[in-house]
Amino acid sequence: AARLLLLCAASGLLLAAVAAIPPPEEAARMARYVLHSCDWGALATLSAQEGLRGRPFANVFSLSDGPPGPCGGSGVPYLYLTDMEISVQDLEVNSNASLTVSLAQTPYCRKHRYDPQNPLCAHIIFAGSIVKVNDSEAGLAKKALFSRHPEMESWPKDHNWFFAKFNITNIWVLDYFGGLKIVTPEEYYSVKP
């Protein structure tokens, strides 16, 4: 297992040096690539808060689909949440949400001088719902999140943190000119980033 992990890490460094982002005609692969490249996303809920009830409410959350590198991405966006968080309170009333991740948070767009709104600075919009992970998936979620966000391990225990995942029902990809591309969850999960 340690040799495989070392091989994956070495492969990741080599691939990172030579690999390019997926071409525009591979929208499912682009969606996987962007999610795996991102450490956080904007999660939009329907607010349950007084004065905002029923209105869209976006908030930033750390996320991970697996450890960094080419061998780690499952495609499942995992989150570490607490009921004390305002967006989680919204999700307790209505678990439907959308999640946006963008290469704007990586060096890619800055290197190419792409504005975050430029379609070439790819971003992905997922629609679906947030669900708590079961005990059999908690270890995978923990490894995915804590490998990218080690600070999470020291967050206050009395906040009752739990692992959750974004259950994807719809995917839109904007990575080139000409509008959004629709990718099905089946297409998305059948490719590697």
Short mmCIF file of C-alpha atoms in Angstrom, two decimals:
data_model
loop_
_atom_site.label_atom_id
_atom_site.label_comp_id
_atom_site.label_asym_id
_atom_site.label_seq_id
_atom_site.Cartn_x
_atom_site.Cartn_y
_atom_site.Cartn_z
CA ALA A 1 0.00 0.00 0.00
CA ALA A 2 2.85 2.38 0.87
CA ARG A 3 4.59 1.64 -2.44
CA LEU A 4 1.36 2.32 -4.37
CA LEU A 5 0.90 5.61 -2.51
CA LEU A 6 4.50 6.59 -3.25
CA LEU A 7 4.05 5.63 -6.91
CA CYS A 8 0.87 7.71 -7.12
CA ALA A 9 2.59 10.71 -5.53
CA ALA A 10 5.56 10.44 -7.92
CA SER A 11 3.21 10.00 -10.87
CA GLY A 12 1.26 13.01 -9.70
CA LEU A 13 4.34 15.22 -9.68
CA LEU A 14 5.36 14.02 -13.13
CA LEU A 15 1.85 14.42 -14.56
CA ALA A 16 1.44 17.85 -12.99
CA ALA A 17 4.58 18.98 -14.75
CA VAL A 18 3.48 17.80 -18.20
CA ALA A 19 -0.30 17.33 -18.13
CA ALA A 20 -2.69 19.86 -19.58
CA ILE A 21 -6.30 20.34 -18.70
CA PRO A 22 -8.74 18.15 -20.63
CA PRO A 23 -9.81 19.43 -24.07
CA PRO A 24 -13.22 21.15 -24.42
CA GLU A 25 -14.75 18.13 -26.16
CA GLU A 26 -14.25 16.05 -22.98
CA ALA A 27 -16.73 17.82 -20.70
CA ALA A 28 -17.14 14.95 -18.22
CA ARG A 29 -13.40 14.65 -17.79
CA MET A 30 -13.14 18.44 -17.40
CA ALA A 31 -15.75 18.35 -14.63
CA ARG A 32 -13.76 15.69 -12.76
CA TYR A 33 -10.50 17.56 -13.36
CA VAL A 34 -11.84 20.88 -12.05
CA LEU A 35 -13.41 19.34 -8.93
CA HIS A 36 -10.24 17.40 -8.11
CA SER A 37 -8.14 20.56 -8.64
CA CYS A 38 -10.22 22.61 -6.21
CA ASP A 39 -10.06 22.77 -2.42
CA TRP A 40 -13.22 24.80 -1.91
CA GLY A 41 -16.44 25.76 -3.61
CA ALA A 42 -19.45 28.06 -3.33
CA LEU A 43 -22.45 26.17 -1.98
CA ALA A 44 -25.83 27.78 -2.63
CA THR A 45 -28.83 26.84 -0.50
CA LEU A 46 -32.37 28.13 -0.15
CA SER A 47 -32.29 30.13 3.04
CA ALA A 48 -34.39 29.12 6.02
CA GLN A 49 -33.23 32.17 7.97
CA GLU A 50 -35.65 34.85 9.12
CA GLY A 51 -35.69 37.73 6.63
CA LEU A 52 -34.10 35.61 3.89
CA ARG A 53 -36.47 32.62 3.87
CA GLY A 54 -36.70 31.06 0.39
CA ARG A 55 -34.00 33.24 -1.14
CA PRO A 56 -30.73 31.88 -2.55
CA PHE A 57 -27.83 32.01 -0.11
CA ALA A 58 -24.25 31.16 -1.18
CA ASN A 59 -21.44 30.33 1.19
CA VAL A 60 -17.87 29.07 0.81
CA PHE A 61 -16.99 25.54 1.99
CA SER A 62 -13.81 23.53 1.98
CA LEU A 63 -14.21 20.30 0.04
CA SER A 64 -12.32 17.36 -1.39
CA ASP A 65 -12.98 14.42 -3.68
CA GLY A 66 -9.82 12.68 -2.46
CA PRO A 67 -6.17 13.25 -1.66
CA PRO A 68 -4.24 15.47 -4.09
CA GLY A 69 -2.66 13.78 -7.10
CA PRO A 70 -3.91 11.66 -9.97
CA CYS A 71 -4.69 8.56 -7.89
CA GLY A 72 -6.96 10.17 -5.32
CA GLY A 73 -10.07 11.60 -6.93
CA SER A 74 -13.39 9.82 -6.52
CA GLY A 75 -15.46 12.62 -8.07
CA VAL A 76 -17.60 12.81 -4.91
CA PRO A 77 -17.44 16.25 -3.25
CA TYR A 78 -17.03 15.62 0.50
CA LEU A 79 -17.58 18.30 3.15
CA TYR A 80 -17.02 18.57 6.91
CA LEU A 81 -20.02 20.29 8.44
CA THR A 82 -21.58 21.37 11.71
CA ASP A 83 -25.23 22.12 12.50
CA MET A 84 -23.99 25.42 13.95
CA GLU A 85 -23.27 26.74 10.42
CA ILE A 86 -25.98 28.90 8.84
CA SER A 87 -26.01 27.08 5.48
CA VAL A 88 -26.23 23.71 7.23
CA GLN A 89 -29.30 25.01 9.04
CA ASP A 90 -30.77 25.79 5.61
CA LEU A 91 -29.95 22.26 4.45
CA GLU A 92 -31.79 20.77 7.44
CA VAL A 93 -34.98 22.35 6.05
CA ASN A 94 -34.23 21.70 2.36
CA SER A 95 -31.21 19.56 1.44
CA ASN A 96 -31.22 20.72 -2.20
CA ALA A 97 -28.25 22.86 -3.18
CA SER A 98 -25.89 23.82 -5.96
CA LEU A 99 -22.11 23.79 -5.78
CA THR A 100 -19.77 25.80 -8.00
CA VAL A 101 -16.05 25.12 -8.32
CA SER A 102 -13.67 27.05 -10.56
CA LEU A 103 -10.11 26.82 -11.82
CA ALA A 104 -9.91 30.50 -10.79
CA GLN A 105 -8.75 29.25 -7.38
CA THR A 106 -5.79 27.43 -8.95
CA PRO A 107 -2.67 28.92 -10.59
CA TYR A 108 -4.01 27.89 -14.04
CA CYS A 109 -6.17 30.95 -14.75
CA ARG A 110 -3.66 33.41 -13.29
CA LYS A 111 -0.88 31.85 -15.37
CA HIS A 112 -2.92 32.30 -18.57
CA ARG A 113 -4.29 35.69 -17.45
CA TYR A 114 -7.87 34.45 -17.66
CA ASP A 115 -10.42 36.43 -15.71
CA PRO A 116 -12.53 34.13 -13.48
CA GLN A 117 -15.53 34.91 -15.69
CA ASN A 118 -13.69 33.94 -18.90
CA PRO A 119 -15.07 30.57 -20.11
CA LEU A 120 -11.49 29.35 -20.58
CA CYS A 121 -11.12 29.61 -16.80
CA ALA A 122 -13.31 26.53 -16.44
CA HIS A 123 -15.97 26.27 -13.80
CA ILE A 124 -18.42 23.55 -12.96
CA ILE A 125 -21.90 23.86 -11.46
CA PHE A 126 -23.31 20.82 -9.68
CA ALA A 127 -26.94 20.54 -8.58
CA GLY A 128 -28.13 17.98 -6.09
CA SER A 129 -28.42 17.58 -2.35
CA ILE A 130 -26.23 17.32 0.72
CA VAL A 131 -26.41 14.04 2.64
CA LYS A 132 -24.55 12.81 5.70
CA VAL A 133 -22.24 9.94 4.84
CA ASN A 134 -22.86 6.57 6.45
CA ASP A 135 -20.33 4.87 8.73
CA SER A 136 -18.87 2.80 5.90
CA GLU A 137 -18.08 5.95 3.86
CA ALA A 138 -16.91 8.14 6.78
CA GLY A 139 -13.33 6.86 6.60
CA LEU A 140 -13.09 7.72 2.91
CA ALA A 141 -14.56 11.19 3.51
CA LYS A 142 -12.17 11.78 6.42
CA LYS A 143 -9.13 10.78 4.37
CA ALA A 144 -10.28 12.94 1.42
CA LEU A 145 -10.86 16.03 3.56
CA PHE A 146 -8.09 15.81 6.14
CA SER A 147 -5.45 15.14 3.46
CA ARG A 148 -6.23 18.54 1.89
CA HIS A 149 -7.42 20.41 4.97
CA PRO A 150 -5.31 19.14 7.91
CA GLU A 151 -6.51 21.99 10.12
CA MET A 152 -9.94 20.31 10.24
CA GLU A 153 -8.61 17.65 12.62
CA SER A 154 -8.14 20.31 15.31
CA TRP A 155 -11.52 22.02 14.96
CA PRO A 156 -13.51 22.15 18.23
CA LYS A 157 -15.03 18.74 19.03
CA ASP A 158 -17.99 20.35 20.80
CA HIS A 159 -19.21 21.68 17.41
CA ASN A 160 -20.33 18.13 16.51
CA TRP A 161 -18.71 18.02 13.08
CA PHE A 162 -19.91 15.40 10.63
CA PHE A 163 -18.92 14.21 7.17
CA ALA A 164 -21.29 14.86 4.30
CA LYS A 165 -21.25 14.56 0.55
CA PHE A 166 -22.80 16.39 -2.34
CA ASN A 167 -25.15 13.93 -4.03
CA ILE A 168 -24.88 15.04 -7.67
CA THR A 169 -28.01 15.00 -9.86
CA ASN A 170 -27.04 17.53 -12.56
CA ILE A 171 -23.75 18.89 -13.92
CA TRP A 172 -23.04 21.92 -16.10
CA VAL A 173 -19.59 22.64 -17.49
CA LEU A 174 -18.41 26.02 -18.76
CA ASP A 175 -14.90 25.54 -20.15
CA TYR A 176 -15.04 27.08 -23.62
CA PHE A 177 -16.99 29.56 -25.71
CA GLY A 178 -20.47 28.62 -26.88
CA GLY A 179 -22.32 28.08 -23.63
CA LEU A 180 -22.79 25.45 -20.97
CA LYS A 181 -22.36 21.73 -21.59
CA ILE A 182 -24.53 19.22 -19.79
CA VAL A 183 -22.88 16.13 -18.33
CA THR A 184 -24.86 13.31 -16.72
CA PRO A 185 -23.72 11.87 -13.38
CA GLU A 186 -23.18 8.53 -15.18
CA GLU A 187 -20.81 10.17 -17.70
CA TYR A 188 -19.08 12.06 -14.89
CA TYR A 189 -18.40 9.04 -12.70
CA SER A 190 -17.28 6.87 -15.60
CA VAL A 191 -14.18 9.00 -16.41
CA LYS A 192 -11.01 9.87 -14.53
CA PRO A 193 -9.77 13.46 -14.24
#
